[in-house]
Tab-separated table of C-alpha atoms and ligand atoms in Angstrom:
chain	number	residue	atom	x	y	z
A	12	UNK	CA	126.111	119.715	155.007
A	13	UNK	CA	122.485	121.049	155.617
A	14	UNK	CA	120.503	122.525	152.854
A	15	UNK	CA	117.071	120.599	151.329
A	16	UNK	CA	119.478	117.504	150.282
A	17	UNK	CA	121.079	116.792	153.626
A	18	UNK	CA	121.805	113.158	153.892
A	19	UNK	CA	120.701	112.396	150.419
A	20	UNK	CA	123.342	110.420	147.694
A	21	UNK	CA	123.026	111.512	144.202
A	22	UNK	CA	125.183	109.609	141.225
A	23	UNK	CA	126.410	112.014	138.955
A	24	UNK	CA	127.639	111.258	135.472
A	25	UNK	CA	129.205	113.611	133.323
A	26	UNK	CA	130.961	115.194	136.232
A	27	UNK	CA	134.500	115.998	134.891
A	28	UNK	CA	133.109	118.677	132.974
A	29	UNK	CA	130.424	121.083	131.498
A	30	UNK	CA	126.901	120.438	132.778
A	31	UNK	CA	127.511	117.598	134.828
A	32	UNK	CA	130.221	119.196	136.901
A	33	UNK	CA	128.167	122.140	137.508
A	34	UNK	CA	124.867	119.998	138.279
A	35	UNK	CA	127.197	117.763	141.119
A	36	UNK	CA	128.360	120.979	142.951
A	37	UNK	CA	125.128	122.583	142.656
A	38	UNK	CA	123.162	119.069	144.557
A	39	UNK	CA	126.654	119.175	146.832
A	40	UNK	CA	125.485	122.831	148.093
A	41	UNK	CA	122.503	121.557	148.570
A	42	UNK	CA	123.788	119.443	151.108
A	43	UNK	CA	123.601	115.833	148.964
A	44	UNK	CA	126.840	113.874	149.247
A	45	UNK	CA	127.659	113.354	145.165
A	46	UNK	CA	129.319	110.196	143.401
A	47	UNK	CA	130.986	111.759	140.596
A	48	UNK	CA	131.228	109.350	137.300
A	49	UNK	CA	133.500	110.601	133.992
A	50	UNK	CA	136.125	109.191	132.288
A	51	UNK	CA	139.031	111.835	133.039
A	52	UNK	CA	139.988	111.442	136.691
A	53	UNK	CA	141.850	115.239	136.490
A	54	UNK	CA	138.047	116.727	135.944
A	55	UNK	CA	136.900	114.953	138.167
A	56	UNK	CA	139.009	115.960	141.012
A	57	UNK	CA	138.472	119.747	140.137
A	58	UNK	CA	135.036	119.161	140.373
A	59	UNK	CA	135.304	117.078	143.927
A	60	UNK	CA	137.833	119.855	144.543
A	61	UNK	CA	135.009	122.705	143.943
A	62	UNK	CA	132.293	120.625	145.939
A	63	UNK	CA	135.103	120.530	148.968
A	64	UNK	CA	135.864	123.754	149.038
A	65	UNK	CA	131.787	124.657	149.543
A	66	UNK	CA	132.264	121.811	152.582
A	67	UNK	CA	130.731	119.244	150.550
A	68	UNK	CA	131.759	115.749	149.936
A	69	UNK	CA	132.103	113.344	146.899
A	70	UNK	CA	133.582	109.655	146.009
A	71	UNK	CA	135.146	109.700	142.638
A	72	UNK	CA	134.034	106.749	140.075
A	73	UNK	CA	136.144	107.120	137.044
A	74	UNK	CA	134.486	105.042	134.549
A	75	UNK	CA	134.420	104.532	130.668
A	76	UNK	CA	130.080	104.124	130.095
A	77	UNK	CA	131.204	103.136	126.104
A	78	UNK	CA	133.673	100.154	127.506
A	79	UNK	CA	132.518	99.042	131.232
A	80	UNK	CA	128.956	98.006	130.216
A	81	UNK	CA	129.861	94.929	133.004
A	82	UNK	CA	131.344	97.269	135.787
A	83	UNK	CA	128.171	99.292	134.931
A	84	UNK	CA	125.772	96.841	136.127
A	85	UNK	CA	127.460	96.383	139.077
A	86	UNK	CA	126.879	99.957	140.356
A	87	UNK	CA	124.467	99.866	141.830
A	88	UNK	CA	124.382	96.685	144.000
A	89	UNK	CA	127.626	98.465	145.173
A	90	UNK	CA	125.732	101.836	145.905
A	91	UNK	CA	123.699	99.777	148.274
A	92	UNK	CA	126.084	98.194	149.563
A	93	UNK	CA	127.457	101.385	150.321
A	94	UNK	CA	124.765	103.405	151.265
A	95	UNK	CA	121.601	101.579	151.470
A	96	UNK	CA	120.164	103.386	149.260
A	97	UNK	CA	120.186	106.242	146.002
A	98	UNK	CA	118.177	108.615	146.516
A	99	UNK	CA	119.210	111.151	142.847
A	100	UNK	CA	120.326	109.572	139.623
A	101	UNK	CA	121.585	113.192	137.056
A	102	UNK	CA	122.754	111.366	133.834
A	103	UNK	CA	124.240	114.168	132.404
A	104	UNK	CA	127.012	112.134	130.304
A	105	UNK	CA	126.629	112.606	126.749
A	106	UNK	CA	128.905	112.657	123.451
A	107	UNK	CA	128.354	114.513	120.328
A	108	UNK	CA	129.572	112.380	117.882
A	109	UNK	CA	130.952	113.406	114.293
A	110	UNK	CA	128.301	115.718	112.329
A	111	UNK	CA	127.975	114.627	109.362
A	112	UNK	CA	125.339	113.199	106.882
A	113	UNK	CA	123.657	110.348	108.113
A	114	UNK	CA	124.709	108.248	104.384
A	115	UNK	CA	128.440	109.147	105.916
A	116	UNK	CA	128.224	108.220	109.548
A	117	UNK	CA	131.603	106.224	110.462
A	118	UNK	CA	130.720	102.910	112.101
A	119	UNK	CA	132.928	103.964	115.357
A	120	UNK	CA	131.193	107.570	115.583
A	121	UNK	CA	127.673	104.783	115.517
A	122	UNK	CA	128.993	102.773	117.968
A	123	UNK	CA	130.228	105.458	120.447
A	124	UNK	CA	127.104	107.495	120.103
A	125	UNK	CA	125.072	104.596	120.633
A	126	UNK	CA	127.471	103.053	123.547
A	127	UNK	CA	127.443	106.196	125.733
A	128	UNK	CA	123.817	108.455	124.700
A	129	UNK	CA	121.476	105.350	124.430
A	130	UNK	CA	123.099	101.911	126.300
A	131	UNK	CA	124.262	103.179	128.961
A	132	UNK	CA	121.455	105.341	129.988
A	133	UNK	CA	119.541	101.833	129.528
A	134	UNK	CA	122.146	100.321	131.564
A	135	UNK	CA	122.285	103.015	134.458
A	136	UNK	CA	118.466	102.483	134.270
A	137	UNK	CA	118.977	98.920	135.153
A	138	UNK	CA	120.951	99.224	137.821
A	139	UNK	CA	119.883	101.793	139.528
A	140	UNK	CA	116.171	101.213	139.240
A	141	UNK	CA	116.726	99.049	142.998
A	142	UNK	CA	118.428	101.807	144.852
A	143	UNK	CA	116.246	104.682	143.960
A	144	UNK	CA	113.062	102.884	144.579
A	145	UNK	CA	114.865	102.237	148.171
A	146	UNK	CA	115.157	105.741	148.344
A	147	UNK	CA	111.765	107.433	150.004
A	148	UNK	CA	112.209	110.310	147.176
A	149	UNK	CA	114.179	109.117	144.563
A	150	UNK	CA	114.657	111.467	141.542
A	151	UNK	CA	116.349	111.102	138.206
A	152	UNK	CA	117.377	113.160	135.514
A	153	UNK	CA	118.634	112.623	132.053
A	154	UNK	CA	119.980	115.542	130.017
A	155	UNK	CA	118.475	115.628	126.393
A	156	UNK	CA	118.106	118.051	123.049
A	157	UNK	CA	116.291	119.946	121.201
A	158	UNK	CA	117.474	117.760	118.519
A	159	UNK	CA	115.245	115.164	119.421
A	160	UNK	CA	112.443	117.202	118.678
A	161	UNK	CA	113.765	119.107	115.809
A	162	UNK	CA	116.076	117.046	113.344
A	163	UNK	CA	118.344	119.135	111.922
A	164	UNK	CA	121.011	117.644	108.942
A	165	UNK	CA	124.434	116.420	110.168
A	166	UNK	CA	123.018	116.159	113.699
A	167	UNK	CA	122.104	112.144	113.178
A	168	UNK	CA	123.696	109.958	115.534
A	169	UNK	CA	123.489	112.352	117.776
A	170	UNK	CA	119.707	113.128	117.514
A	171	UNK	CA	118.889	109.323	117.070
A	172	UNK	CA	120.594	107.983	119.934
A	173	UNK	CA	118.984	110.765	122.289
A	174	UNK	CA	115.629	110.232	121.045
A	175	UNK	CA	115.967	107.053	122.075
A	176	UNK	CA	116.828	107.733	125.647
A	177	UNK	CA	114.257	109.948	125.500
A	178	UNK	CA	111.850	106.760	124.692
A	179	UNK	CA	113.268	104.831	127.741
A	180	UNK	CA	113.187	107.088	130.219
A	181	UNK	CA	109.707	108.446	129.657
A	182	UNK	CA	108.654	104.446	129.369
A	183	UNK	CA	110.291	104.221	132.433
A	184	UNK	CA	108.314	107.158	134.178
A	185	UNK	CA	105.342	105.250	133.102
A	186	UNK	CA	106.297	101.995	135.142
A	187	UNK	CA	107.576	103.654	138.075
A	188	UNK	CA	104.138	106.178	138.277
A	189	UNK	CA	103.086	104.433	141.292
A	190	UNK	CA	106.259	104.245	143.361
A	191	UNK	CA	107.945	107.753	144.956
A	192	UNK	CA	110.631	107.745	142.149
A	193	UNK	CA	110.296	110.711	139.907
A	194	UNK	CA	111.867	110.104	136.317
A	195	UNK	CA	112.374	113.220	133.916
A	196	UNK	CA	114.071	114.741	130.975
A	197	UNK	CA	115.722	118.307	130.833
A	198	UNK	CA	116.559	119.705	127.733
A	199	UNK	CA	118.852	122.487	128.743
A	200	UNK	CA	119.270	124.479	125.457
A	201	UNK	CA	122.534	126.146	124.161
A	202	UNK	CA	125.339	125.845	126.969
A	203	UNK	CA	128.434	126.956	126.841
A	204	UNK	CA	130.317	123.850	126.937
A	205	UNK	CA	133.064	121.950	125.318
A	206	UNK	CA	130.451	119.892	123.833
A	207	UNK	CA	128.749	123.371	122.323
A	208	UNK	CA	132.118	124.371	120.989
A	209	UNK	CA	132.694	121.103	118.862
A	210	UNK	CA	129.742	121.893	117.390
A	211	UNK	CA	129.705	125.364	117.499
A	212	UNK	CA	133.820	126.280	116.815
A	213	UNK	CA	132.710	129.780	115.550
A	214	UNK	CA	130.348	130.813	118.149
A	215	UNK	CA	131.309	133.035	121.306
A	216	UNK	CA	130.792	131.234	124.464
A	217	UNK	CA	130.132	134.409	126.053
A	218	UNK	CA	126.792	134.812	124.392
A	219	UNK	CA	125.669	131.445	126.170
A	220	UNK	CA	124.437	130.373	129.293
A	221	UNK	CA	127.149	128.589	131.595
A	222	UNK	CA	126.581	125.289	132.971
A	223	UNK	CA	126.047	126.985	136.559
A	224	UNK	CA	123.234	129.054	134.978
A	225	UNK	CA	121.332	125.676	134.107
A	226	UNK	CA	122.673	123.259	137.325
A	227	UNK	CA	119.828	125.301	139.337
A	228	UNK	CA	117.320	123.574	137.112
A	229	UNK	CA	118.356	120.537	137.264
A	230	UNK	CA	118.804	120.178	140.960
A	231	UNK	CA	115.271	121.357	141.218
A	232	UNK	CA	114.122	117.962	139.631
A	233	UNK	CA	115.975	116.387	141.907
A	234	UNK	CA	113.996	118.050	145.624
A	235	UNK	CA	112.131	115.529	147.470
A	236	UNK	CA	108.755	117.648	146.600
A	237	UNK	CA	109.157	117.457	143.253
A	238	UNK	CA	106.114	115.876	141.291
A	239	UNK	CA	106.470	115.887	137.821
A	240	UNK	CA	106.931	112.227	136.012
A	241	UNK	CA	107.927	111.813	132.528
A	242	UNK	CA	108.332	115.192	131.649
A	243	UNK	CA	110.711	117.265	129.522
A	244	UNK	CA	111.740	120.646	130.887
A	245	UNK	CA	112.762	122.573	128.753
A	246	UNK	CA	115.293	126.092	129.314
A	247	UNK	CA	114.648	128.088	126.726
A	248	UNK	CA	111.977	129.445	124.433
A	249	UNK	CA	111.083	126.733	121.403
A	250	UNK	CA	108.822	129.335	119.603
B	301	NAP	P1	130.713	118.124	127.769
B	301	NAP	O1	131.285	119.331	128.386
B	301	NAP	O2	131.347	117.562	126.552
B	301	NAP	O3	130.597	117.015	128.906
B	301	NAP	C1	130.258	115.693	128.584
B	301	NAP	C2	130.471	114.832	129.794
B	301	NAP	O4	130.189	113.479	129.434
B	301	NAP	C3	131.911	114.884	130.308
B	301	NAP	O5	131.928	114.914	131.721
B	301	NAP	C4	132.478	113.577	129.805
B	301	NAP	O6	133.492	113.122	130.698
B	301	NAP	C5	131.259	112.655	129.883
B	301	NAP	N1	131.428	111.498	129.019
B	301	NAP	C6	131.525	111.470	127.665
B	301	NAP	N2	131.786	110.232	127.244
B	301	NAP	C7	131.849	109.448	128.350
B	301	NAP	C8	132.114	108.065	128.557
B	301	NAP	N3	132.381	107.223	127.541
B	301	NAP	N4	132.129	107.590	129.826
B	301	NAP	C9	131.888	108.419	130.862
B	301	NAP	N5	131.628	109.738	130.732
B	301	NAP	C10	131.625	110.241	129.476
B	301	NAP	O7	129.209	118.360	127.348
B	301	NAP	P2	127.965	119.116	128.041
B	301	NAP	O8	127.542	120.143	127.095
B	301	NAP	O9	128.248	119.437	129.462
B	301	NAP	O10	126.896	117.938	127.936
B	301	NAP	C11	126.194	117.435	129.060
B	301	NAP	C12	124.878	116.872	128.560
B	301	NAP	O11	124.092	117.960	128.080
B	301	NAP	C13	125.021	115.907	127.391
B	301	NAP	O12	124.159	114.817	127.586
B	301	NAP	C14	124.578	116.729	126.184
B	301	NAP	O13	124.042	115.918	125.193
B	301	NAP	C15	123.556	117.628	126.828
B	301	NAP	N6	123.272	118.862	126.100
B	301	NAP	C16	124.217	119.855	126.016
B	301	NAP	C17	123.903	121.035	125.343
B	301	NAP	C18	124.879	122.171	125.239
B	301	NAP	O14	124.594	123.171	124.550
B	301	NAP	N7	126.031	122.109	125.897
B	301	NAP	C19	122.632	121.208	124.757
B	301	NAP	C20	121.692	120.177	124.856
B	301	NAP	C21	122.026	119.024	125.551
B	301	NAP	P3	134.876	112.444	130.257
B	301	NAP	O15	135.246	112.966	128.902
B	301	NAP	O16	135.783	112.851	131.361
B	301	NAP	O17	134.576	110.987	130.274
C-alpha cells in the first residue's frame, strides 16, 4: 500500500476490538503492514478483515498478555526474524478490572490488572526495545487515563496499574532520547468502547467519540517525523 507508512511493520495489541482495532486499520491505510495481537481470534479477523478490504495486510497473533508472559518475550526475536526490523509498537491492550474499593479488590481482579495494564507493557518493552531501535523511525505508543492523573474511588487497580506503565514508558523515553525511537503516552479520553460501557452501563455511546475518531491521533505518533519523547497527549479538555 502507499501512504506515509509504506513498508513500515507496526505490532498492534488490543486489535480485536475498540481502540486498538480502529488504531491497526487506521496505520493499515496508511500503508503500514499491521501484526494484530488480542486474545479473541473472531475480532481479530474482522479487524484483518476491515484492513483487507482497504487493500491492506495483517498477520494475526492471538495471544493471552495475562498467561504467555514466556511466548511474550519471544516476540520480538521472531519479529526480526521476520522482518528485520519494527518500526511502530501501539499497545493499546488494556483491562478494566472490577471497580470497587481498593479495601475490597479481589486478588484475581489484582492479578489480571496487574498481568495485562502493567507486566506486559514491561514485557512488550523488553522485547521489542531491539527491533524498534533497528527500525530508522521507530515509534511507540501506549494508551493511558485520565485516571492516572486524577484518582477517582472504585477506579484502583485500574488507576494503579496504569500509572505505573505510565512510569515505565516515560523512563523508557528517557533512555532511548538519543536513539531515533520515539516513546509516548496518549490518553484518549471517553471512547465509546466496550471497555467504556463496563464502566459506564448507563451512559449512551452515542454521546462519545468512536474509536475511529481517536485512531487518527494515535497514528500520528506513530509518522516517521514525529518528535515528541515522553509525552502524554492528551484528547480532550482536562480543565
Ligand atoms: P476494549 O474495547 O475493552 O478493548 C480492550 C482490548 O484489549 C481488546 O482488544 C482486548 O482483546 C485486549 N485485551 C484485554 N485483555 C487482554 C489479554 N489478556 N491479552 C491480550 N489482549 C487483551 O477497550 P478500549 O476502550 O478499546 O481500550 C483500549 C485502551 O484504551 C485500553 O488500554 C484502555 O485502558 C484505554 N482507555 C480507554 C478509554 C475509553 O473510554 N474507552 C479511556 C481511557 C483509556 P481480547 O479481549 O480479544 O483479548
Amino acid at each position: 500500500m502507499s501512504g506515509p507508512l509504506a513498508g513500515r511493520i507496526a505490532l498492534v495489541t488490543g486489535a480485536s476490538r475498540g481502540i486498538g482495532a480502529a488504531v491497526a486499520v487506521e496505520l493499515a491505510r496508511l500503508g503500514a503492514r499491521c501484526v494484530l495481537l488480542a486474545r479473541t481470534q473472531g475480532g481479530l479477523e474482522e479487524t484483518d478483515d476491515a484492513i483487507r478490504a482497504i487493500g491492506g495486510e495483517a498477520t494475526l497473533l492471538p495471544f493471552d498478555l495475562a498467561r504467555d508472559g514466556e511466548k511474550l518475550d519471544m516476540l520480538g526475536p521472531s519479529i526480526v526474524e521476520r522482518f528485520g526490523r519494527l518500526d511502530i509498537l501501539v499497545h493499546a491492550a488494556g483491562v478494566l478490572g472490577r471497580l470497587t474499593p481498593v479495601a475490597h479488590i479481589m486478588p484475581k481482579d489484582w492479578t489480571e490488572c496487574v498481568a495485562v495494564n502493567l507486566t506486559a507493557a514491561w514485557r512488550l518493552i523488553r522485547t521489542c526495545d531491539p527491533p524498534l531501535r533497528a527500525s530508522d523511525a521507530g515509534r511507540a505508543v501506549f494508551v493511558t487515563t485520565g485516571r492516572v492523573a486524577r484518582p477517582r474511588a472504585y477506579w484502583g487497580a485500574y488507576g494503579a496499574t496504569k500509572a505505573g506503565m505510565e512510569h515505565l514508558v516515560q523512563t523508557w523515553a528517557q533512555e532511548v532520547r538519543t536513539t531515533p525511537l520515539r516513546v509516548n503516552l496518549l490518553d484518549p479520553g471517553a471512547v465509546a468502547t466496550a471497555m467504556r460501557a463496563a464502566a459506564y452501563p448507563g451512559e449512551d455511546p452515542a454521546t462519545l467519540p468512536a474509536p475511529a475518531d481517536v485512531a487518527p491521533r494515535i497514528a500520528a505518533l506513530c509518522l516517521p517525523e514525529e518528535t515528541r519523547q515522553g509525552e502524554t497527549v492528551r484528547l480532550y479538555d482536562s480543565a
